[in-house]
mmCIF file with all atom_site columns, C-alpha atoms in Angstrom:
data_model
loop_
_atom_site.group_PDB
_atom_site.id
_atom_site.type_symbol
_atom_site.label_atom_id
_atom_site.label_alt_id
_atom_site.label_comp_id
_atom_site.label_asym_id
_atom_site.label_entity_id
_atom_site.label_seq_id
_atom_site.pdbx_PDB_ins_code
_atom_site.Cartn_x
_atom_site.Cartn_y
_atom_site.Cartn_z
_atom_site.occupancy
_atom_site.B_iso_or_equiv
_atom_site.pdbx_formal_charge
_atom_site.auth_seq_id
_atom_site.auth_comp_id
_atom_site.auth_asym_id
_atom_site.auth_atom_id
_atom_site.pdbx_PDB_model_num
ATOM 1   C CA . MET A 1 1   ? -37.365 75.390 -88.817  1.00 85.00 ? 1   MET A CA 1
ATOM 2   C CA . THR A 1 2   ? -36.661 78.497 -90.876  1.00 94.00 ? 2   THR A CA 1
ATOM 3   C CA . TYR A 1 3   ? -39.053 79.875 -93.436  1.00 95.00 ? 3   TYR A CA 1
ATOM 4   C CA . ALA A 1 4   ? -36.968 78.423 -96.290  1.00 97.00 ? 4   ALA A CA 1
ATOM 5   C CA . GLN A 1 5   ? -37.540 74.999 -94.546  1.00 97.00 ? 5   GLN A CA 1
ATOM 6   C CA . TRP A 1 6   ? -41.166 75.646 -94.249  1.00 97.00 ? 6   TRP A CA 1
ATOM 7   C CA . LEU A 1 7   ? -41.225 76.707 -98.107  1.00 97.00 ? 7   LEU A CA 1
ATOM 8   C CA . GLN A 1 8   ? -39.394 73.442 -98.779  1.00 97.00 ? 8   GLN A CA 1
ATOM 9   C CA . ASP A 1 9   ? -41.928 71.524 -96.926  1.00 97.00 ? 9   ASP A CA 1
ATOM 10  C CA . PHE A 1 10  ? -44.802 72.926 -98.809  1.00 97.00 ? 10  PHE A CA 1
ATOM 11  C CA . GLU A 1 11  ? -43.153 72.451 -102.106 1.00 98.00 ? 11  GLU A CA 1
ATOM 12  C CA . ILE A 1 12  ? -42.454 68.835 -101.561 1.00 97.00 ? 12  ILE A CA 1
ATOM 13  C CA . GLU A 1 13  ? -45.808 68.370 -100.266 1.00 96.00 ? 13  GLU A CA 1
ATOM 14  C CA . ALA A 1 14  ? -47.104 70.120 -103.412 1.00 96.00 ? 14  ALA A CA 1
ATOM 15  C CA . GLU A 1 15  ? -45.038 67.871 -105.681 1.00 97.00 ? 15  GLU A CA 1
ATOM 16  C CA . ARG A 1 16  ? -46.316 64.665 -103.927 1.00 95.00 ? 16  ARG A CA 1
ATOM 17  C CA . ARG A 1 17  ? -49.933 65.815 -104.416 1.00 94.00 ? 17  ARG A CA 1
ATOM 18  C CA . GLU A 1 18  ? -49.428 66.439 -108.061 1.00 93.00 ? 18  GLU A CA 1
ATOM 19  C CA . GLN A 1 19  ? -47.931 62.958 -108.449 1.00 94.00 ? 19  GLN A CA 1
ATOM 20  C CA . ARG A 1 20  ? -50.713 61.362 -106.222 1.00 93.00 ? 20  ARG A CA 1
ATOM 21  C CA . GLU A 1 21  ? -53.799 60.193 -107.722 1.00 94.00 ? 21  GLU A CA 1
ATOM 22  C CA . ASP A 1 22  ? -57.042 61.465 -106.616 1.00 96.00 ? 22  ASP A CA 1
ATOM 23  C CA . PRO A 1 23  ? -59.361 59.441 -104.549 1.00 96.00 ? 23  PRO A CA 1
ATOM 24  C CA . HIS A 1 24  ? -61.496 57.227 -106.588 1.00 96.00 ? 24  HIS A CA 1
ATOM 25  C CA . TRP A 1 25  ? -64.681 59.626 -107.002 1.00 97.00 ? 25  TRP A CA 1
ATOM 26  C CA . ALA A 1 26  ? -66.462 57.331 -109.409 1.00 96.00 ? 26  ALA A CA 1
ATOM 27  C CA . ARG A 1 27  ? -67.077 54.597 -106.657 1.00 94.00 ? 27  ARG A CA 1
ATOM 28  C CA . GLY A 1 28  ? -69.456 57.207 -104.831 1.00 97.00 ? 28  GLY A CA 1
ATOM 29  C CA . ALA A 1 29  ? -70.151 57.917 -101.080 1.00 97.00 ? 29  ALA A CA 1
ATOM 30  C CA . ARG A 1 30  ? -72.888 57.405 -98.706  1.00 96.00 ? 30  ARG A CA 1
ATOM 31  C CA . LEU A 1 31  ? -73.179 60.197 -96.227  1.00 97.00 ? 31  LEU A CA 1
ATOM 32  C CA . HIS A 1 32  ? -75.513 60.427 -93.469  1.00 97.00 ? 32  HIS A CA 1
ATOM 33  C CA . PRO A 1 33  ? -77.668 63.732 -94.229  1.00 97.00 ? 33  PRO A CA 1
ATOM 34  C CA . ASP A 1 34  ? -76.452 65.398 -90.912  1.00 97.00 ? 34  ASP A CA 1
ATOM 35  C CA . VAL A 1 35  ? -72.882 64.691 -92.151  1.00 97.00 ? 35  VAL A CA 1
ATOM 36  C CA . ALA A 1 36  ? -73.471 65.828 -95.549  1.00 97.00 ? 36  ALA A CA 1
ATOM 37  C CA . LYS A 1 37  ? -74.866 69.033 -93.987  1.00 96.00 ? 37  LYS A CA 1
ATOM 38  C CA . SER A 1 38  ? -71.966 69.696 -91.888  1.00 96.00 ? 38  SER A CA 1
ATOM 39  C CA . ILE A 1 39  ? -69.491 69.070 -94.710  1.00 97.00 ? 39  ILE A CA 1
ATOM 40  C CA . GLN A 1 40  ? -71.209 71.531 -96.856  1.00 96.00 ? 40  GLN A CA 1
ATOM 41  C CA . ARG A 1 41  ? -70.439 74.224 -94.202  1.00 92.00 ? 41  ARG A CA 1
ATOM 42  C CA . PHE A 1 42  ? -66.842 73.035 -93.876  1.00 93.00 ? 42  PHE A CA 1
ATOM 43  C CA . GLN A 1 43  ? -66.444 73.185 -97.685  1.00 93.00 ? 43  GLN A CA 1
ATOM 44  C CA . VAL A 1 44  ? -67.343 76.718 -97.619  1.00 90.00 ? 44  VAL A CA 1
ATOM 45  C CA . GLY A 1 45  ? -64.797 77.625 -95.019  1.00 83.00 ? 45  GLY A CA 1
ATOM 46  C CA . GLU A 1 46  ? -62.079 75.921 -97.078  1.00 85.00 ? 46  GLU A CA 1
ATOM 47  C CA . ALA A 1 47  ? -62.825 77.626 -100.206 1.00 80.00 ? 47  ALA A CA 1
ATOM 48  C CA . GLY A 1 48  ? -61.515 81.142 -99.708  1.00 76.00 ? 48  GLY A CA 1
ATOM 49  C CA . ASP A 1 49  ? -58.931 82.529 -102.204 1.00 74.00 ? 49  ASP A CA 1
ATOM 50  C CA . GLY A 1 50  ? -56.653 83.455 -99.278  1.00 83.00 ? 50  GLY A CA 1
ATOM 51  C CA . ALA A 1 51  ? -55.871 86.945 -101.102 1.00 84.00 ? 51  ALA A CA 1
ATOM 52  C CA . ASN A 1 52  ? -56.125 88.980 -97.773  1.00 85.00 ? 52  ASN A CA 1
ATOM 53  C CA . LEU A 1 53  ? -53.659 86.704 -95.880  1.00 88.00 ? 53  LEU A CA 1
ATOM 54  C CA . ILE A 1 54  ? -51.246 86.832 -98.869  1.00 92.00 ? 54  ILE A CA 1
ATOM 55  C CA . ALA A 1 55  ? -51.434 90.643 -99.058  1.00 90.00 ? 55  ALA A CA 1
ATOM 56  C CA . LYS A 1 56  ? -50.281 90.831 -95.316  1.00 89.00 ? 56  LYS A CA 1
ATOM 57  C CA . ALA A 1 57  ? -47.518 88.056 -95.592  1.00 91.00 ? 57  ALA A CA 1
ATOM 58  C CA . GLY A 1 58  ? -44.839 90.385 -96.665  1.00 88.00 ? 58  GLY A CA 1
ATOM 59  C CA . SER A 1 59  ? -42.291 89.002 -99.176  1.00 91.00 ? 59  SER A CA 1
ATOM 60  C CA . GLY A 1 60  ? -39.594 86.148 -99.400  1.00 96.00 ? 60  GLY A CA 1
ATOM 61  C CA . ASP A 1 61  ? -39.771 82.860 -98.335  1.00 97.00 ? 61  ASP A CA 1
ATOM 62  C CA . TYR A 1 62  ? -42.803 83.268 -95.778  1.00 96.00 ? 62  TYR A CA 1
ATOM 63  C CA . LEU A 1 63  ? -44.907 84.706 -98.467  1.00 97.00 ? 63  LEU A CA 1
ATOM 64  C CA . ALA A 1 64  ? -44.064 81.811 -100.997 1.00 97.00 ? 64  ALA A CA 1
ATOM 65  C CA . ALA A 1 65  ? -44.922 79.335 -98.096  1.00 97.00 ? 65  ALA A CA 1
ATOM 66  C CA . VAL A 1 66  ? -48.317 81.182 -97.324  1.00 96.00 ? 66  VAL A CA 1
ATOM 67  C CA . LYS A 1 67  ? -49.286 80.810 -101.023 1.00 97.00 ? 67  LYS A CA 1
ATOM 68  C CA . LEU A 1 68  ? -48.757 77.195 -101.047 1.00 97.00 ? 68  LEU A CA 1
ATOM 69  C CA . PHE A 1 69  ? -50.583 77.058 -97.687  1.00 96.00 ? 69  PHE A CA 1
ATOM 70  C CA . VAL A 1 70  ? -53.677 78.710 -99.300  1.00 95.00 ? 70  VAL A CA 1
ATOM 71  C CA . ALA A 1 71  ? -53.167 76.286 -102.208 1.00 95.00 ? 71  ALA A CA 1
ATOM 72  C CA . GLU A 1 72  ? -53.590 73.432 -99.822  1.00 96.00 ? 72  GLU A CA 1
ATOM 73  C CA . GLU A 1 73  ? -56.663 74.718 -98.215  1.00 94.00 ? 73  GLU A CA 1
ATOM 74  C CA . GLN A 1 74  ? -58.269 75.288 -101.766 1.00 94.00 ? 74  GLN A CA 1
ATOM 75  C CA . ASN A 1 75  ? -57.309 71.629 -102.630 1.00 96.00 ? 75  ASN A CA 1
ATOM 76  C CA . HIS A 1 76  ? -59.341 70.715 -99.274  1.00 96.00 ? 76  HIS A CA 1
ATOM 77  C CA . ALA A 1 77  ? -62.198 72.716 -100.629 1.00 95.00 ? 77  ALA A CA 1
ATOM 78  C CA . ARG A 1 78  ? -61.988 70.846 -104.073 1.00 96.00 ? 78  ARG A CA 1
ATOM 79  C CA . MET A 1 79  ? -61.871 67.546 -102.525 1.00 97.00 ? 79  MET A CA 1
ATOM 80  C CA . LEU A 1 80  ? -64.606 68.195 -100.185 1.00 97.00 ? 80  LEU A CA 1
ATOM 81  C CA . ALA A 1 81  ? -66.860 69.256 -103.297 1.00 97.00 ? 81  ALA A CA 1
ATOM 82  C CA . GLU A 1 82  ? -65.987 66.015 -105.191 1.00 97.00 ? 82  GLU A CA 1
ATOM 83  C CA . LEU A 1 83  ? -66.806 63.976 -102.126 1.00 98.00 ? 83  LEU A CA 1
ATOM 84  C CA . LEU A 1 84  ? -70.416 65.838 -101.725 1.00 98.00 ? 84  LEU A CA 1
ATOM 85  C CA . ALA A 1 85  ? -70.907 65.213 -105.697 1.00 98.00 ? 85  ALA A CA 1
ATOM 86  C CA . ALA A 1 86  ? -69.809 61.677 -105.069 1.00 98.00 ? 86  ALA A CA 1
ATOM 87  C CA . ALA A 1 87  ? -72.678 61.255 -102.561 1.00 98.00 ? 87  ALA A CA 1
ATOM 88  C CA . GLY A 1 88  ? -75.066 63.215 -104.779 1.00 97.00 ? 88  GLY A CA 1
ATOM 89  C CA . VAL A 1 89  ? -75.081 66.297 -102.577 1.00 97.00 ? 89  VAL A CA 1
ATOM 90  C CA . PRO A 1 90  ? -74.593 69.834 -103.951 1.00 96.00 ? 90  PRO A CA 1
ATOM 91  C CA . THR A 1 91  ? -72.277 72.409 -102.420 1.00 95.00 ? 91  THR A CA 1
ATOM 92  C CA . ILE A 1 92  ? -73.675 75.654 -100.943 1.00 91.00 ? 92  ILE A CA 1
ATOM 93  C CA . GLY A 1 93  ? -72.572 79.107 -101.764 1.00 80.00 ? 93  GLY A CA 1
ATOM 94  C CA . ALA A 1 94  ? -72.249 80.574 -98.298  1.00 69.00 ? 94  ALA A CA 1
ATOM 95  C CA . HIS A 1 95  ? -72.674 79.950 -94.629  1.00 62.00 ? 95  HIS A CA 1
ATOM 96  C CA . TRP A 1 96  ? -73.076 82.585 -91.784  1.00 62.00 ? 96  TRP A CA 1
ATOM 97  C CA . SER A 1 97  ? -70.262 81.023 -89.633  1.00 62.00 ? 97  SER A CA 1
ATOM 98  C CA . ASP A 1 98  ? -67.751 81.406 -92.484  1.00 57.00 ? 98  ASP A CA 1
ATOM 99  C CA . THR A 1 99  ? -69.076 84.948 -93.279  1.00 60.00 ? 99  THR A CA 1
ATOM 100 C CA . VAL A 1 100 ? -68.350 85.984 -89.808  1.00 64.00 ? 100 VAL A CA 1
ATOM 101 C CA . PHE A 1 101 ? -64.965 84.355 -89.628  1.00 61.00 ? 101 PHE A CA 1
ATOM 102 C CA . VAL A 1 102 ? -63.855 85.965 -92.785  1.00 64.00 ? 102 VAL A CA 1
ATOM 103 C CA . ARG A 1 103 ? -64.948 89.408 -91.820  1.00 64.00 ? 103 ARG A CA 1
ATOM 104 C CA . LEU A 1 104 ? -63.209 89.079 -88.633  1.00 61.00 ? 104 LEU A CA 1
ATOM 105 C CA . ARG A 1 105 ? -60.012 88.014 -90.003  1.00 60.00 ? 105 ARG A CA 1
ATOM 106 C CA . ARG A 1 106 ? -59.970 90.636 -92.768  1.00 61.00 ? 106 ARG A CA 1
ATOM 107 C CA . ALA A 1 107 ? -60.343 93.494 -90.212  1.00 61.00 ? 107 ALA A CA 1
ATOM 108 C CA . LEU A 1 108 ? -57.188 92.488 -88.539  1.00 64.00 ? 108 LEU A CA 1
ATOM 109 C CA . GLY A 1 109 ? -53.420 92.818 -89.193  1.00 73.00 ? 109 GLY A CA 1
ATOM 110 C CA . LEU A 1 110 ? -51.386 89.588 -89.804  1.00 82.00 ? 110 LEU A CA 1
ATOM 111 C CA . ARG A 1 111 ? -50.741 88.569 -86.250  1.00 83.00 ? 111 ARG A CA 1
ATOM 112 C CA . LEU A 1 112 ? -54.296 88.680 -85.262  1.00 85.00 ? 112 LEU A CA 1
ATOM 113 C CA . GLU A 1 113 ? -55.503 87.134 -88.419  1.00 85.00 ? 113 GLU A CA 1
ATOM 114 C CA . LEU A 1 114 ? -53.005 84.174 -87.734  1.00 90.00 ? 114 LEU A CA 1
ATOM 115 C CA . MET A 1 115 ? -54.612 83.874 -84.129  1.00 90.00 ? 115 MET A CA 1
ATOM 116 C CA . VAL A 1 116 ? -58.170 83.585 -85.603  1.00 88.00 ? 116 VAL A CA 1
ATOM 117 C CA . LEU A 1 117 ? -56.863 81.278 -88.345  1.00 90.00 ? 117 LEU A CA 1
ATOM 118 C CA . LEU A 1 118 ? -55.068 79.028 -85.668  1.00 93.00 ? 118 LEU A CA 1
ATOM 119 C CA . ILE A 1 119 ? -58.549 78.570 -83.928  1.00 93.00 ? 119 ILE A CA 1
ATOM 120 C CA . ALA A 1 120 ? -60.029 77.340 -87.159  1.00 91.00 ? 120 ALA A CA 1
ATOM 121 C CA . GLU A 1 121 ? -57.014 74.939 -87.622  1.00 94.00 ? 121 GLU A CA 1
ATOM 122 C CA . VAL A 1 122 ? -57.275 73.227 -84.192  1.00 96.00 ? 122 VAL A CA 1
ATOM 123 C CA . VAL A 1 123 ? -61.037 73.099 -84.642  1.00 96.00 ? 123 VAL A CA 1
ATOM 124 C CA . ALA A 1 124 ? -60.293 71.479 -87.950  1.00 95.00 ? 124 ALA A CA 1
ATOM 125 C CA . LEU A 1 125 ? -58.109 68.983 -86.538  1.00 96.00 ? 125 LEU A CA 1
ATOM 126 C CA . ARG A 1 126 ? -60.864 67.545 -84.196  1.00 96.00 ? 126 ARG A CA 1
ATOM 127 C CA . TYR A 1 127 ? -63.523 67.368 -86.914  1.00 97.00 ? 127 TYR A CA 1
ATOM 128 C CA . TYR A 1 128 ? -61.530 65.856 -89.611  1.00 97.00 ? 128 TYR A CA 1
ATOM 129 C CA . ARG A 1 129 ? -60.439 63.263 -87.249  1.00 97.00 ? 129 ARG A CA 1
ATOM 130 C CA . ALA A 1 130 ? -63.904 62.604 -86.485  1.00 97.00 ? 130 ALA A CA 1
ATOM 131 C CA . LEU A 1 131 ? -64.876 62.313 -90.078  1.00 97.00 ? 131 LEU A CA 1
ATOM 132 C CA . ARG A 1 132 ? -61.849 60.017 -90.639  1.00 97.00 ? 132 ARG A CA 1
ATOM 133 C CA . ASP A 1 133 ? -62.527 57.548 -87.723  1.00 97.00 ? 133 ASP A CA 1
ATOM 134 C CA . GLY A 1 134 ? -66.478 57.700 -87.487  1.00 96.00 ? 134 GLY A CA 1
ATOM 135 C CA . GLY A 1 135 ? -67.599 58.434 -90.925  1.00 91.00 ? 135 GLY A CA 1
ATOM 136 C CA . GLY A 1 136 ? -68.073 54.670 -91.963  1.00 92.00 ? 136 GLY A CA 1
ATOM 137 C CA . ASP A 1 137 ? -67.532 55.400 -95.641  1.00 96.00 ? 137 ASP A CA 1
ATOM 138 C CA . PRO A 1 138 ? -64.294 54.575 -97.565  1.00 97.00 ? 138 PRO A CA 1
ATOM 139 C CA . LEU A 1 139 ? -64.225 57.619 -99.748  1.00 97.00 ? 139 LEU A CA 1
ATOM 140 C CA . LEU A 1 140 ? -65.142 59.856 -96.754  1.00 98.00 ? 140 LEU A CA 1
ATOM 141 C CA . THR A 1 141 ? -62.401 58.219 -94.811  1.00 97.00 ? 141 THR A CA 1
ATOM 142 C CA . GLU A 1 142 ? -59.548 58.707 -97.390  1.00 97.00 ? 142 GLU A CA 1
ATOM 143 C CA . VAL A 1 143 ? -60.701 62.280 -98.015  1.00 98.00 ? 143 VAL A CA 1
ATOM 144 C CA . ALA A 1 144 ? -60.886 63.238 -94.165  1.00 98.00 ? 144 ALA A CA 1
ATOM 145 C CA . ALA A 1 145 ? -57.331 61.497 -93.830  1.00 97.00 ? 145 ALA A CA 1
ATOM 146 C CA . ARG A 1 146 ? -55.763 63.379 -96.505  1.00 97.00 ? 146 ARG A CA 1
ATOM 147 C CA . ILE A 1 147 ? -57.058 66.756 -95.197  1.00 97.00 ? 147 ILE A CA 1
ATOM 148 C CA . LEU A 1 148 ? -56.065 65.895 -91.614  1.00 97.00 ? 148 LEU A CA 1
ATOM 149 C CA . ALA A 1 149 ? -52.461 65.165 -92.734  1.00 96.00 ? 149 ALA A CA 1
ATOM 150 C CA . ASP A 1 150 ? -52.381 68.689 -94.225  1.00 96.00 ? 150 ASP A CA 1
ATOM 151 C CA . GLU A 1 151 ? -53.869 70.276 -91.136  1.00 95.00 ? 151 GLU A CA 1
ATOM 152 C CA . GLU A 1 152 ? -51.378 68.713 -88.918  1.00 96.00 ? 152 GLU A CA 1
ATOM 153 C CA . ARG A 1 153 ? -48.605 70.391 -90.514  1.00 95.00 ? 153 ARG A CA 1
ATOM 154 C CA . HIS A 1 154 ? -50.552 73.733 -90.712  1.00 96.00 ? 154 HIS A CA 1
ATOM 155 C CA . VAL A 1 155 ? -50.937 74.384 -87.162  1.00 95.00 ? 155 VAL A CA 1
ATOM 156 C CA . PRO A 1 156 ? -47.017 74.378 -86.345  1.00 95.00 ? 156 PRO A CA 1
ATOM 157 C CA . PHE A 1 157 ? -46.467 76.421 -89.462  1.00 96.00 ? 157 PHE A CA 1
ATOM 158 C CA . HIS A 1 158 ? -48.625 79.156 -87.923  1.00 95.00 ? 158 HIS A CA 1
ATOM 159 C CA . CYS A 1 159 ? -47.241 78.835 -84.496  1.00 93.00 ? 159 CYS A CA 1
ATOM 160 C CA . HIS A 1 160 ? -43.697 79.216 -85.830  1.00 93.00 ? 160 HIS A CA 1
ATOM 161 C CA . ARG A 1 161 ? -44.749 82.600 -87.411  1.00 93.00 ? 161 ARG A CA 1
ATOM 162 C CA . LEU A 1 162 ? -46.521 83.748 -84.021  1.00 91.00 ? 162 LEU A CA 1
ATOM 163 C CA . ARG A 1 163 ? -43.615 82.717 -81.838  1.00 87.00 ? 163 ARG A CA 1
ATOM 164 C CA . GLY A 1 164 ? -42.112 85.473 -79.909  1.00 77.00 ? 164 GLY A CA 1
ATOM 165 C CA . GLU A 1 165 ? -44.887 87.873 -80.910  1.00 77.00 ? 165 GLU A CA 1
ATOM 166 C CA . PHE A 1 166 ? -46.320 88.581 -77.564  1.00 81.00 ? 166 PHE A CA 1
ATOM 167 C CA . PRO A 1 167 ? -44.374 90.798 -75.339  1.00 77.00 ? 167 PRO A CA 1
ATOM 168 C CA . LYS A 1 168 ? -44.060 89.311 -71.690  1.00 81.00 ? 168 LYS A CA 1
ATOM 169 C CA . ALA A 1 169 ? -46.109 92.300 -70.338  1.00 80.00 ? 169 ALA A CA 1
ATOM 170 C CA . VAL A 1 170 ? -49.174 91.546 -72.197  1.00 81.00 ? 170 VAL A CA 1
ATOM 171 C CA . ARG A 1 171 ? -48.862 87.690 -72.955  1.00 83.00 ? 171 ARG A CA 1
ATOM 172 C CA . ALA A 1 172 ? -51.220 86.701 -69.862  1.00 87.00 ? 172 ALA A CA 1
ATOM 173 C CA . LEU A 1 173 ? -53.952 89.034 -71.250  1.00 89.00 ? 173 LEU A CA 1
ATOM 174 C CA . VAL A 1 174 ? -53.470 88.018 -74.977  1.00 87.00 ? 174 VAL A CA 1
ATOM 175 C CA . LEU A 1 175 ? -53.634 84.330 -74.459  1.00 88.00 ? 175 LEU A CA 1
ATOM 176 C CA . GLY A 1 176 ? -56.563 84.715 -71.905  1.00 90.00 ? 176 GLY A CA 1
ATOM 177 C CA . THR A 1 177 ? -58.478 86.606 -74.572  1.00 89.00 ? 177 THR A CA 1
ATOM 178 C CA . TRP A 1 178 ? -57.578 84.044 -77.340  1.00 90.00 ? 178 TRP A CA 1
ATOM 179 C CA . ARG A 1 179 ? -58.428 81.197 -75.300  1.00 93.00 ? 179 ARG A CA 1
ATOM 180 C CA . VAL A 1 180 ? -61.956 82.987 -74.394  1.00 92.00 ? 180 VAL A CA 1
ATOM 181 C CA . LEU A 1 181 ? -62.430 83.391 -78.282  1.00 90.00 ? 181 LEU A CA 1
ATOM 182 C CA . LEU A 1 182 ? -61.520 79.872 -78.983  1.00 93.00 ? 182 LEU A CA 1
ATOM 183 C CA . LEU A 1 183 ? -64.003 78.730 -76.537  1.00 94.00 ? 183 LEU A CA 1
ATOM 184 C CA . GLY A 1 184 ? -66.807 80.582 -78.120  1.00 92.00 ? 184 GLY A CA 1
ATOM 185 C CA . VAL A 1 185 ? -65.811 79.435 -81.336  1.00 92.00 ? 185 VAL A CA 1
ATOM 186 C CA . THR A 1 186 ? -65.750 75.824 -80.206  1.00 95.00 ? 186 THR A CA 1
ATOM 187 C CA . ILE A 1 187 ? -69.149 75.861 -78.512  1.00 94.00 ? 187 ILE A CA 1
ATOM 188 C CA . THR A 1 188 ? -70.723 77.572 -81.714  1.00 92.00 ? 188 THR A CA 1
ATOM 189 C CA . VAL A 1 189 ? -69.242 74.523 -83.885  1.00 94.00 ? 189 VAL A CA 1
ATOM 190 C CA . ALA A 1 190 ? -70.140 71.891 -81.306  1.00 95.00 ? 190 ALA A CA 1
ATOM 191 C CA . LEU A 1 191 ? -73.725 73.223 -81.151  1.00 94.00 ? 191 LEU A CA 1
ATOM 192 C CA . ASP A 1 192 ? -73.986 73.796 -85.114  1.00 93.00 ? 192 ASP A CA 1
ATOM 193 C CA . HIS A 1 193 ? -72.554 70.555 -86.100  1.00 96.00 ? 193 HIS A CA 1
ATOM 194 C CA . GLY A 1 194 ? -73.661 68.591 -82.976  1.00 96.00 ? 194 GLY A CA 1
ATOM 195 C CA . ARG A 1 195 ? -75.989 66.263 -85.021  1.00 96.00 ? 195 ARG A CA 1
ATOM 196 C CA . ALA A 1 196 ? -73.231 65.426 -87.349  1.00 97.00 ? 196 ALA A CA 1
ATOM 197 C CA . LEU A 1 197 ? -70.647 64.774 -84.456  1.00 97.00 ? 197 LEU A CA 1
ATOM 198 C CA . ARG A 1 198 ? -73.084 62.487 -82.806  1.00 97.00 ? 198 ARG A CA 1
ATOM 199 C CA . GLN A 1 199 ? -73.506 60.401 -86.105  1.00 97.00 ? 199 GLN A CA 1
ATOM 200 C CA . LEU A 1 200 ? -69.590 60.262 -86.153  1.00 97.00 ? 200 LEU A CA 1
ATOM 201 C CA . GLY A 1 201 ? -69.472 58.992 -82.657  1.00 96.00 ? 201 GLY A CA 1
ATOM 202 C CA . VAL A 1 202 ? -68.458 62.186 -80.911  1.00 97.00 ? 202 VAL A CA 1
ATOM 203 C CA . GLY A 1 203 ? -70.307 64.133 -78.254  1.00 96.00 ? 203 GLY A CA 1
ATOM 204 C CA . ARG A 1 204 ? -70.406 67.963 -78.145  1.00 96.00 ? 204 ARG A CA 1
ATOM 205 C CA . ARG A 1 205 ? -68.507 68.010 -74.814  1.00 96.00 ? 205 ARG A CA 1
ATOM 206 C CA . GLU A 1 206 ? -65.967 65.437 -76.192  1.00 97.00 ? 206 GLU A CA 1
ATOM 207 C CA . PHE A 1 207 ? -65.428 67.485 -79.214  1.00 97.00 ? 207 PHE A CA 1
ATOM 208 C CA . ALA A 1 208 ? -64.889 70.707 -77.234  1.00 96.00 ? 208 ALA A CA 1
ATOM 209 C CA . VAL A 1 209 ? -62.600 69.294 -74.747  1.00 96.00 ? 209 VAL A CA 1
ATOM 210 C CA . ASP A 1 210 ? -60.484 67.687 -77.387  1.00 97.00 ? 210 ASP A CA 1
ATOM 211 C CA . VAL A 1 211 ? -60.217 71.050 -79.362  1.00 97.00 ? 211 VAL A CA 1
ATOM 212 C CA . LEU A 1 212 ? -59.128 72.888 -76.243  1.00 95.00 ? 212 LEU A CA 1
ATOM 213 C CA . ALA A 1 213 ? -56.348 70.262 -75.569  1.00 95.00 ? 213 ALA A CA 1
ATOM 214 C CA . ALA A 1 214 ? -55.243 70.765 -79.126  1.00 95.00 ? 214 ALA A CA 1
ATOM 215 C CA . PHE A 1 215 ? -55.132 74.475 -78.573  1.00 95.00 ? 215 PHE A CA 1
ATOM 216 C CA . ASP A 1 216 ? -53.069 74.085 -75.381  1.00 93.00 ? 216 ASP A CA 1
ATOM 217 C CA . ALA A 1 217 ? -50.697 71.988 -77.393  1.00 93.00 ? 217 ALA A CA 1
ATOM 218 C CA . ALA A 1 218 ? -50.504 74.678 -80.082  1.00 91.00 ? 218 ALA A CA 1
ATOM 219 C CA . LEU A 1 219 ? -49.882 77.343 -77.338  1.00 89.00 ? 219 LEU A CA 1
ATOM 220 C CA . ALA A 1 220 ? -46.910 75.149 -75.871  1.00 87.00 ? 220 ALA A CA 1
ATOM 221 C CA . ARG A 1 221 ? -45.333 75.759 -79.300  1.00 83.00 ? 221 ARG A CA 1
ATOM 222 C CA . LEU A 1 222 ? -45.225 79.529 -78.649  1.00 80.00 ? 222 LEU A CA 1
#
């Protein structure tokens, strides 16, 4: 796909989202306390304004697509906040894991920021699948399914931008370092959200193995 095609994809999705009714928040939700605490932390991570990424995105179709990508992420944060409210759970203002991630991304250029962002996206793929399949609450299942569908489009979008960015002479070193960073992030998430994952029927080891497999699939696109 070209960036013009990606832009069209995001525009179509934005129009579809505007025409689609929101989940029925008034029906409420029942969330296990460990799951609710985990969602609070992910909601913080989805709530960024994306200004730093947008500033690095240049111009033209890619910039326009990035802006729509950021809008989708902000919509995820909104839906997670609504889900928590439906369960009578407040949002939180910050979490240390998001603070570290944001500071790392902002210190880097576009290429390295996208590498860090792609790690977050493949982790999110497995996390929202766990929420969708193991949450046991209709509203949670619907919200997680909507977010997961977006994340499944985001990974190839970022891979497209990174394709061809790594010269053959340093590719092995870059990919090896990238994989080490991914492993560290995955272990951290598995430990930090381990109780929630267990409530969702996913063990820490299973979660980590699945994230690594998703990352390998993403690398194959490069």
